[in-house]
């Protein structure tokens, strides 16, 4: 995020920003959200892969 923008995004701080600065914040947050969603999906897939491996191992032990 832009170094000139406030770190605390409370209402008072946001009210002091220009429209362009607010748009910049929204765009940056959108990018971060997209990255986080990708990470969550990858982790969910990894969890399912591990669960499948565990079920396979348990079936072979019986």
Short mmCIF file of C-alpha atoms in Angstrom, two decimals:
data_model
loop_
_atom_site.label_atom_id
_atom_site.label_comp_id
_atom_site.label_asym_id
_atom_site.label_seq_id
_atom_site.Cartn_x
_atom_site.Cartn_y
_atom_site.Cartn_z
CA UNK A 1 0.00 0.00 0.00
CA UNK A 2 1.09 3.56 -0.52
CA UNK A 3 3.48 4.71 2.22
CA UNK A 4 1.70 8.10 2.48
CA UNK A 5 -1.61 6.58 3.44
CA UNK A 6 -2.56 6.17 7.10
CA UNK A 7 -2.02 2.75 8.63
CA UNK A 8 -5.19 3.00 10.71
CA UNK A 9 -8.15 3.00 8.38
CA UNK A 10 -10.64 4.39 10.87
CA UNK A 11 -13.45 6.68 9.80
CA UNK A 12 -11.68 9.86 10.87
CA UNK A 13 -8.52 9.01 8.91
CA UNK A 14 -10.47 7.93 5.84
CA UNK A 15 -12.51 11.15 5.83
CA UNK A 16 -9.27 13.11 5.44
CA UNK A 17 -8.20 11.26 2.29
CA UNK A 18 -8.85 12.33 -1.28
CA UNK A 19 -11.06 10.30 -3.59
CA UNK A 20 -7.95 9.10 -5.46
CA UNK A 21 -6.35 7.89 -2.23
CA UNK A 22 -9.53 6.04 -1.29
CA UNK A 23 -9.67 4.42 -4.72
CA UNK A 24 -6.04 3.38 -4.30
CA UNK A 25 -6.85 1.74 -0.97
CA UNK A 26 -9.80 -0.13 -2.47
CA UNK A 27 -7.73 -1.39 -5.40
CA UNK A 28 -4.92 -2.54 -3.12
CA UNK A 29 -7.35 -4.27 -0.77
CA UNK A 30 -8.99 -5.99 -3.73
CA UNK A 31 -5.60 -7.37 -4.80
CA UNK A 32 -4.87 -8.60 -1.29
CA UNK A 33 -8.31 -10.22 -1.01
CA UNK A 34 -7.72 -12.00 -4.32
CA UNK A 35 -4.38 -13.33 -3.10
CA UNK A 36 -5.93 -14.47 0.18
CA UNK A 37 -8.77 -16.23 -1.64
CA UNK A 38 -6.22 -18.05 -3.81
CA UNK A 39 -4.27 -19.09 -0.72
CA UNK A 40 -7.42 -20.33 1.04
CA UNK A 41 -8.37 -22.40 -2.02
CA UNK A 42 -4.88 -23.91 -2.19
CA UNK A 43 -5.00 -24.77 1.51
CA UNK A 44 -8.47 -26.33 1.17
CA UNK A 45 -7.18 -28.47 -1.70
CA UNK A 46 -4.18 -29.52 0.37
CA UNK A 47 -6.45 -30.46 3.28
CA UNK A 48 -8.60 -32.61 0.97
CA UNK A 49 -5.47 -34.25 -0.47
CA UNK A 50 -4.22 -35.06 3.03
CA UNK A 51 -7.61 -36.41 4.08
CA UNK A 52 -7.66 -38.67 1.03
CA UNK A 53 -4.18 -39.97 1.85
CA UNK A 54 -5.22 -40.63 5.43
CA UNK A 55 -8.36 -42.53 4.34
CA UNK A 56 -6.29 -44.58 1.89
CA UNK A 57 -3.75 -45.47 4.58
CA UNK A 58 -6.50 -46.43 7.05
CA UNK A 59 -8.17 -48.69 4.49
CA UNK A 60 -4.90 -50.47 3.81
CA UNK A 61 -4.39 -51.12 7.51
CA UNK A 62 -7.67 -52.99 7.89
#
